[in-house]
mmCIF file of N, CA and C in Angstrom:
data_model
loop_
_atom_site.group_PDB
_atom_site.id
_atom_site.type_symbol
_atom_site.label_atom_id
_atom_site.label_comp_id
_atom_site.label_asym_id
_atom_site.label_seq_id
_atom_site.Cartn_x
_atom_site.Cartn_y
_atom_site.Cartn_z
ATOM 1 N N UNK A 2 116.335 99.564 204.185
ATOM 2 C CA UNK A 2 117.510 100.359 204.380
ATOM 3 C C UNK A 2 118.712 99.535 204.782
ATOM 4 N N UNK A 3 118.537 98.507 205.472
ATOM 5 C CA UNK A 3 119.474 97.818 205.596
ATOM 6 C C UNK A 3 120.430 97.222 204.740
ATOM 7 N N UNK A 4 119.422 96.878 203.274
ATOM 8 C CA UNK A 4 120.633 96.683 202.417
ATOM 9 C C UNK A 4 121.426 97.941 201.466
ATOM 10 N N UNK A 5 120.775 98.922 201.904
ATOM 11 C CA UNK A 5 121.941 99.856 201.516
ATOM 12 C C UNK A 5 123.252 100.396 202.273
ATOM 13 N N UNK A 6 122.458 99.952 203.792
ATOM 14 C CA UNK A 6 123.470 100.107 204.653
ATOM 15 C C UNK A 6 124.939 99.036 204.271
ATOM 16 N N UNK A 7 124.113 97.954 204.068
ATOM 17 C CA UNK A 7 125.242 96.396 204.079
ATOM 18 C C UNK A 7 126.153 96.838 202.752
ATOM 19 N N UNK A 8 125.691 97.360 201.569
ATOM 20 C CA UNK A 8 125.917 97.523 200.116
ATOM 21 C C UNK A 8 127.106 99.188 200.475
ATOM 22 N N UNK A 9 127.027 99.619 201.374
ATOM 23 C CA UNK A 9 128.014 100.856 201.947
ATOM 24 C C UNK A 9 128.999 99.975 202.550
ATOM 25 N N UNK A 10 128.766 99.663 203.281
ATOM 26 C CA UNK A 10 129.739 98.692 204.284
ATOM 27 C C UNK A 10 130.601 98.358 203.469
ATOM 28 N N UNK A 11 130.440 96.948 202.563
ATOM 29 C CA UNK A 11 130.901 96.531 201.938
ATOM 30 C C UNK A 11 132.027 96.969 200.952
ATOM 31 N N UNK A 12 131.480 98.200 200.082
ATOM 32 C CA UNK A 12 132.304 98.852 199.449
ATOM 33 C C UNK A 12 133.133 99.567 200.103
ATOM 34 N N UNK A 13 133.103 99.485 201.481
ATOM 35 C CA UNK A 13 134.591 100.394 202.399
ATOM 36 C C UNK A 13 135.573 99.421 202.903
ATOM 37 N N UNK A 14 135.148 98.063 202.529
ATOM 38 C CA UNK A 14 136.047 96.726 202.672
ATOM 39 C C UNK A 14 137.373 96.926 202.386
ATOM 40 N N UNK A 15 138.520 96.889 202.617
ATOM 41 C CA UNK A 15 139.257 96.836 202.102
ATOM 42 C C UNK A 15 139.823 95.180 201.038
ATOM 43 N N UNK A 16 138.855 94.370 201.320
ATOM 44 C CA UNK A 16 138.835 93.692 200.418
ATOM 45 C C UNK A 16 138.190 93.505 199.215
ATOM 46 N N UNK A 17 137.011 94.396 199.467
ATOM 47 C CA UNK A 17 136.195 94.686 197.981
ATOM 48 C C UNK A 17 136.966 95.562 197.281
ATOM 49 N N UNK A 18 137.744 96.597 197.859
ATOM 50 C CA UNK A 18 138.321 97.055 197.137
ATOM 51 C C UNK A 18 139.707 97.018 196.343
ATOM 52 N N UNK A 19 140.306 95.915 196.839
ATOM 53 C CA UNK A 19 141.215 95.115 196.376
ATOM 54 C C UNK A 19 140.821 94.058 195.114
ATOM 55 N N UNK A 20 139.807 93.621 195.428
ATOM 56 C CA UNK A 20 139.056 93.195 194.361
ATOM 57 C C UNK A 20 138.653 93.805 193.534
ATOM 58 N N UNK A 21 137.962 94.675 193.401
ATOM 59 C CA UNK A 21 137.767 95.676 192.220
ATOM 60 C C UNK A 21 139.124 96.498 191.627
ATOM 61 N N UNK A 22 140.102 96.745 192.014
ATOM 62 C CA UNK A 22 141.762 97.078 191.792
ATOM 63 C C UNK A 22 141.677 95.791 190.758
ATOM 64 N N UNK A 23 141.538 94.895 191.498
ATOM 65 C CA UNK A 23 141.851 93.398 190.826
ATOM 66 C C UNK A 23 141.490 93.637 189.386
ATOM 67 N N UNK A 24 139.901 93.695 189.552
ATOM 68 C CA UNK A 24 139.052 93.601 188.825
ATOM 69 C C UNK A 24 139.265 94.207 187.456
ATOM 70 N N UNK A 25 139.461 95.855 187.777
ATOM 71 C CA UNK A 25 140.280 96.807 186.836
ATOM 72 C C UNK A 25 141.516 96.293 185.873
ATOM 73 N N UNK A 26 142.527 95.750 187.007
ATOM 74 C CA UNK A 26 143.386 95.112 186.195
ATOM 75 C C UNK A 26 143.319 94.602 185.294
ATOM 76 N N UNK A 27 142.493 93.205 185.332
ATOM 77 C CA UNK A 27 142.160 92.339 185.005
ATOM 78 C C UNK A 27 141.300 92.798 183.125
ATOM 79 N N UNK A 28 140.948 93.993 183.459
ATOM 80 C CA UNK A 28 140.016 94.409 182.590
ATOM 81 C C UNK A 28 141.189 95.097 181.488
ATOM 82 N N UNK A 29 142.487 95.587 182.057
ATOM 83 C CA UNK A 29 143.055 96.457 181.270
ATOM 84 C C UNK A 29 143.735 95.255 180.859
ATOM 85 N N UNK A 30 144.510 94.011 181.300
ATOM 86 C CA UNK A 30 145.249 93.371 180.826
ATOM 87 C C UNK A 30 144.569 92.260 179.412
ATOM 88 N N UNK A 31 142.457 92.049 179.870
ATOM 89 C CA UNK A 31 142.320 91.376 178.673
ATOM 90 C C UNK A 31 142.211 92.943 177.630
ATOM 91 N N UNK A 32 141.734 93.839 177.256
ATOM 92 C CA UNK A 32 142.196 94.827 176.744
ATOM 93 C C UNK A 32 143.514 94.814 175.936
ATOM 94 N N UNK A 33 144.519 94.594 176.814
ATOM 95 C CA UNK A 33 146.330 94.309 176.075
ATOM 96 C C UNK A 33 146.401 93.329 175.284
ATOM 97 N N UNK A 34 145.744 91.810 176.001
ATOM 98 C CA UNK A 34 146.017 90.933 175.432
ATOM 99 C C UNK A 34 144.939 90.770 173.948
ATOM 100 N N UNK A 35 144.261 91.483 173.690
ATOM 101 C CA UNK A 35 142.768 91.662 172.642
ATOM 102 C C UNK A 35 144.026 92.544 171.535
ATOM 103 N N UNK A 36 144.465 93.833 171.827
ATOM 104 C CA UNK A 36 145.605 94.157 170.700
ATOM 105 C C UNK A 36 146.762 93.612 170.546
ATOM 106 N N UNK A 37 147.130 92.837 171.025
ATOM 107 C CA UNK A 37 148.138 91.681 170.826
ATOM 108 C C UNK A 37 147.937 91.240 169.919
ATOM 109 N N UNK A 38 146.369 90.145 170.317
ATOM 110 C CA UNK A 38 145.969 89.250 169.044
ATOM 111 C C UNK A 38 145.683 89.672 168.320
ATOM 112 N N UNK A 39 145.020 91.255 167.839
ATOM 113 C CA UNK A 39 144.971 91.253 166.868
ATOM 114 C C UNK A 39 146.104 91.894 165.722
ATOM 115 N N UNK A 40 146.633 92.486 166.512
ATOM 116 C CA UNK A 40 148.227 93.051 165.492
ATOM 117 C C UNK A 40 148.775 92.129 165.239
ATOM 118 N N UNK A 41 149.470 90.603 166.254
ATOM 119 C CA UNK A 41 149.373 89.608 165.356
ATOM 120 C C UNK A 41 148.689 89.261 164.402
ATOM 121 N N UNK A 42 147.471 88.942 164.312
ATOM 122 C CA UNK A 42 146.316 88.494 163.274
ATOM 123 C C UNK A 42 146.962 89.365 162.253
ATOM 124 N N UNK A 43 147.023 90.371 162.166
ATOM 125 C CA UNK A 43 146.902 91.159 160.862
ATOM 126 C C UNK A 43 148.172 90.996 160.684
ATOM 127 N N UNK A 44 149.503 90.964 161.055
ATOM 128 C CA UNK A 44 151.009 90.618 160.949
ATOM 129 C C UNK A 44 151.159 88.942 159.931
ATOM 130 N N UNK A 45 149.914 88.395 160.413
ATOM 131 C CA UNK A 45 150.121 87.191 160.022
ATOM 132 C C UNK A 45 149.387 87.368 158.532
ATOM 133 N N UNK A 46 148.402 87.603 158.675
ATOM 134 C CA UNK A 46 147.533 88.025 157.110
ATOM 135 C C UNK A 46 148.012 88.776 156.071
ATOM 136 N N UNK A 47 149.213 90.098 156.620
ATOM 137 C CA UNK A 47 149.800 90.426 155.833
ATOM 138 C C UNK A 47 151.215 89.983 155.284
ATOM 139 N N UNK A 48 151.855 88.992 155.952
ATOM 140 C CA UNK A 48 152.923 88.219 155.656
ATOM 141 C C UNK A 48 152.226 87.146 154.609
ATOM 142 N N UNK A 49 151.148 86.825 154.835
ATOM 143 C CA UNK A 49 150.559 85.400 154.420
ATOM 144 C C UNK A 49 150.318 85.946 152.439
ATOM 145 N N UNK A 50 149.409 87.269 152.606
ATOM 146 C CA UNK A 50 149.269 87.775 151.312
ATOM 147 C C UNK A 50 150.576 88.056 150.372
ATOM 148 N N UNK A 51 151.409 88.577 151.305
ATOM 149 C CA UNK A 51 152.716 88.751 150.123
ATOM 150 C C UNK A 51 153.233 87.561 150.052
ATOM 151 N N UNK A 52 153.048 86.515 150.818
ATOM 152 C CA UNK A 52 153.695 85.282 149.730
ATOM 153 C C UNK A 52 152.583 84.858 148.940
ATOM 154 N N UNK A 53 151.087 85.020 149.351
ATOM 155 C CA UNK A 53 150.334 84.701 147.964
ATOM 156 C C UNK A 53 150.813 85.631 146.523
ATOM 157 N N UNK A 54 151.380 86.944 146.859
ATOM 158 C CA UNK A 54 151.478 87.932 146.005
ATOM 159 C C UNK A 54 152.808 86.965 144.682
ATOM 160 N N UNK A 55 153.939 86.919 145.919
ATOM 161 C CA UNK A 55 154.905 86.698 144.921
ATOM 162 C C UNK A 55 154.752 85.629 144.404
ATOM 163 N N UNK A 56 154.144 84.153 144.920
ATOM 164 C CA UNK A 56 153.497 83.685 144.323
ATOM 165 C C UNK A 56 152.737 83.488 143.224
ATOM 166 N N UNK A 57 152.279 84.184 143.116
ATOM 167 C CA UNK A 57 151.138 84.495 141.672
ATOM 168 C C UNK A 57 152.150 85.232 140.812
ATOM 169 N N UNK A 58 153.434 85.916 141.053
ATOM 170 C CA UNK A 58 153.913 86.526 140.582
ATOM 171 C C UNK A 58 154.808 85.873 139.880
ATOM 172 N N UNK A 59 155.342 84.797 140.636
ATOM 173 C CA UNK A 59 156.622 83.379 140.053
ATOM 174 C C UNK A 59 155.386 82.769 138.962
ATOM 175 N N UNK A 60 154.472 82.426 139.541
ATOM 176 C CA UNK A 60 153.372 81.878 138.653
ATOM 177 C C UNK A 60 153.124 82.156 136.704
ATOM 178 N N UNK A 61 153.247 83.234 137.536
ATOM 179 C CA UNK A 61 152.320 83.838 135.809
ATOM 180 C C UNK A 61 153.809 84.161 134.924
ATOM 181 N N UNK A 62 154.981 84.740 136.098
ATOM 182 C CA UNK A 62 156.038 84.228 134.709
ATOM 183 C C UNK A 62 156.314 83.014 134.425
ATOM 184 N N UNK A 63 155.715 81.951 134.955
ATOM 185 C CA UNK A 63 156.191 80.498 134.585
ATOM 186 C C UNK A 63 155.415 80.829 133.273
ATOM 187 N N UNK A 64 154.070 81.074 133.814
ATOM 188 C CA UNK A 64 153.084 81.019 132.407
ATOM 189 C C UNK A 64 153.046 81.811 131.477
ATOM 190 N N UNK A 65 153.767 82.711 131.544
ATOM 191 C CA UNK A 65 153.930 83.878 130.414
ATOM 192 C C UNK A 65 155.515 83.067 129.412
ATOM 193 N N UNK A 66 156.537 83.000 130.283
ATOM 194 C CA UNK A 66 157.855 82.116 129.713
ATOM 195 C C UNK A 66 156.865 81.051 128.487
ATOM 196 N N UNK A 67 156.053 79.989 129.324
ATOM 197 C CA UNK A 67 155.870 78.869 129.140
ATOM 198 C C UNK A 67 154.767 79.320 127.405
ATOM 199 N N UNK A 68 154.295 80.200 127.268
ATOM 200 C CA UNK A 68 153.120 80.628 126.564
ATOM 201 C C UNK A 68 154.175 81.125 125.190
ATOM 202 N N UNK A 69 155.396 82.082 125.863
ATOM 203 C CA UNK A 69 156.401 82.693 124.549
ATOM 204 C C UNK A 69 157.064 80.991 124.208
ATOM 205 N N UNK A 70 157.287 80.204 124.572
ATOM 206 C CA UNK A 70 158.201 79.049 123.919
ATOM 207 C C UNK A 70 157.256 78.341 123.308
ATOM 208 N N UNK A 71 156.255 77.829 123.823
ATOM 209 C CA UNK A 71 155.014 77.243 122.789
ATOM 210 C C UNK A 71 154.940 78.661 121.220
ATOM 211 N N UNK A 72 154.411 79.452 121.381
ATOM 212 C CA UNK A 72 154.707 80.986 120.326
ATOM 213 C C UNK A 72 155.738 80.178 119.677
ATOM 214 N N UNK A 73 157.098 80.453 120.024
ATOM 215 C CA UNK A 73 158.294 79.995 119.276
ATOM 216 C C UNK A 73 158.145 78.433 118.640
ATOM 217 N N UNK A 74 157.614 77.756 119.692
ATOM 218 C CA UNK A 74 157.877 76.093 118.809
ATOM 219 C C UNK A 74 156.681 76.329 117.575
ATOM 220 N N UNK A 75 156.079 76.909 117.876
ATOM 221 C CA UNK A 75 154.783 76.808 116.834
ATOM 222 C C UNK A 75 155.358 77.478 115.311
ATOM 223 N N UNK A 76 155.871 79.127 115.703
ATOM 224 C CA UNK A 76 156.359 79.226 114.815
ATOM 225 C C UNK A 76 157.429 78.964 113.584
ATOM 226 N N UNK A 77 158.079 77.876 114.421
ATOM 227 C CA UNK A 77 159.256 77.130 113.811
ATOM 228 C C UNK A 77 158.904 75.844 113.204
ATOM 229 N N UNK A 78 157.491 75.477 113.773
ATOM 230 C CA UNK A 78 156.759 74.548 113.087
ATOM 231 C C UNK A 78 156.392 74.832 111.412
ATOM 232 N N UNK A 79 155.895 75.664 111.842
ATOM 233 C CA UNK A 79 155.218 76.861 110.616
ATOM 234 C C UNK A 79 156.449 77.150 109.495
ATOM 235 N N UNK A 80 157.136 77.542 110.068
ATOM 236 C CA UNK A 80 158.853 77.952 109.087
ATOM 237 C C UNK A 80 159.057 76.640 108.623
ATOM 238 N N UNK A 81 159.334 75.814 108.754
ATOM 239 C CA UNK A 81 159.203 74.942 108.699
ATOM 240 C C UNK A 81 158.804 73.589 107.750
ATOM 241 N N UNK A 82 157.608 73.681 108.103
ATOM 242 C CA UNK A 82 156.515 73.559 106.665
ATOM 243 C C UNK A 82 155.342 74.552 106.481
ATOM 244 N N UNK A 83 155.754 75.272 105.444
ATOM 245 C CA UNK A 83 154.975 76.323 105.068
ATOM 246 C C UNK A 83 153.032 75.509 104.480
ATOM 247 N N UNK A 84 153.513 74.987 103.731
ATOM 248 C CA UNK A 84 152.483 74.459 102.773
ATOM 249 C C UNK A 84 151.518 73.410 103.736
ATOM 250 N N UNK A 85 152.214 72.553 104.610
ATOM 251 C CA UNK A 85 151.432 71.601 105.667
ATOM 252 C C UNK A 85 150.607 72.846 106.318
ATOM 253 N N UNK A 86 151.187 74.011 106.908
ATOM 254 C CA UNK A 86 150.461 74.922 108.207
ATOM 255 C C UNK A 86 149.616 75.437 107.072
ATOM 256 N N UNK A 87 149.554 76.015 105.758
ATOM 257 C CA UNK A 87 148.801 76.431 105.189
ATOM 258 C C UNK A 87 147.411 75.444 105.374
ATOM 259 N N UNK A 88 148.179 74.274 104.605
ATOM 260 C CA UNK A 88 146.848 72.945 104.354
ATOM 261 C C UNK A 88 145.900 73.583 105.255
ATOM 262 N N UNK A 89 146.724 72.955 106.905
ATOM 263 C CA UNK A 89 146.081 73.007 107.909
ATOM 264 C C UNK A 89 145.043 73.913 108.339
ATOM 265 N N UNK A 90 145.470 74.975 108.332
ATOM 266 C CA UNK A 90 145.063 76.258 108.829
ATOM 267 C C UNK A 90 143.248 76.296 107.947
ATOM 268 N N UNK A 91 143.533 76.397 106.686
ATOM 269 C CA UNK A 91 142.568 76.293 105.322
ATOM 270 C C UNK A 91 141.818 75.045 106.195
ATOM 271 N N UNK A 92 142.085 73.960 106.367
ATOM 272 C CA UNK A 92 140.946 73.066 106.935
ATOM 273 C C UNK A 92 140.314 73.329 107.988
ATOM 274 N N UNK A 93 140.590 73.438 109.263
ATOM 275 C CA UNK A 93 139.931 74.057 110.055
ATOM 276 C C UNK A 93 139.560 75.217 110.107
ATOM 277 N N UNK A 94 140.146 75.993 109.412
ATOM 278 C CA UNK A 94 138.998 77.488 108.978
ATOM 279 C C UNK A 94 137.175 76.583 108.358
ATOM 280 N N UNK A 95 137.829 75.741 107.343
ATOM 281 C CA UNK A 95 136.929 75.195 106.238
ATOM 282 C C UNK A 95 135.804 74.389 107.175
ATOM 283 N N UNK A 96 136.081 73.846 108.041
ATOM 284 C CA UNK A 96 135.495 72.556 109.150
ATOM 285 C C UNK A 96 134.791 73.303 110.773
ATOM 286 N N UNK A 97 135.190 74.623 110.967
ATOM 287 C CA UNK A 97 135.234 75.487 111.824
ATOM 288 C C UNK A 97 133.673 76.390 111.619
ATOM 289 N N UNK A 98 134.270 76.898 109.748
ATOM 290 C CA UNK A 98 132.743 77.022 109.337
ATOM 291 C C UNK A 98 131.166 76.657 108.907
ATOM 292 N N UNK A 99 131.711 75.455 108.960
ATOM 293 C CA UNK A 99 130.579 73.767 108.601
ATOM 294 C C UNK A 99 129.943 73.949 109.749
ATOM 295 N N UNK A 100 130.764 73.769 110.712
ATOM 296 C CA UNK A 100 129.853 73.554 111.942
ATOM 297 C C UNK A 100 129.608 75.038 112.738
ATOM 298 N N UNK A 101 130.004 76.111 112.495
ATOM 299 C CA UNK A 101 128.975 77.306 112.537
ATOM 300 C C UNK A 101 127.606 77.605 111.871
ATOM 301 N N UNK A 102 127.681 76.899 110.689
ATOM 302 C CA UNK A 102 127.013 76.983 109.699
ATOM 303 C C UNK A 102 125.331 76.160 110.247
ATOM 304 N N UNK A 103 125.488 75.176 110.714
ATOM 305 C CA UNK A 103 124.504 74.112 111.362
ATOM 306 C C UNK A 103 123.972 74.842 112.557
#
């Protein structure tokens, strides 16, 4: 019985109970500081994705631009010399099917 007596005592401390005030605090402030980090975290992940976004977005019109001017040089190749792109075309069809053929 005595240590329930001591374990009463104690908790009428006014320093245990300053400590546990403490304690509480302590509990609500890592709590604050836990949604802090993470609304940052996600502030940062979602800033981070939209520059991957526009990114990919500058990207693929480089590569879409870059894909229509090759299109164009090719076809002006072609205009060009009609009879060479014919040759051509006719040979590797012709050389394309050789080696399907095997």
């Amino acid at each position: 019985m005595d240590t329930k007596n001591a374990s009463k005592d104690m908790e009428n401390l006014p320093e245990f109970k300053a400590m546990m005030a403490d304690l509480s605090a302590l509990r609500a402030d890592v709590a604050l500081l836990a949604g802090h980090v993470k609304a940052s975290t996600v502030s940062a992940a979602e800033a981070a994705a939209g520059q991957v976004s526009a990114e990919a977005t500058k990207l693929m019109g480089s590569v879409a631009n870059a894909g229509k001017s090759s299109a164009k040089a090719v076809e002006r190749q072609i205009d060009a010399h009609p009879l060479v792109s014919l040759l051509l075309a006719f040979s590797l069809g012709f050389i394309g099917s050789r080696l399907i053929a095997k």
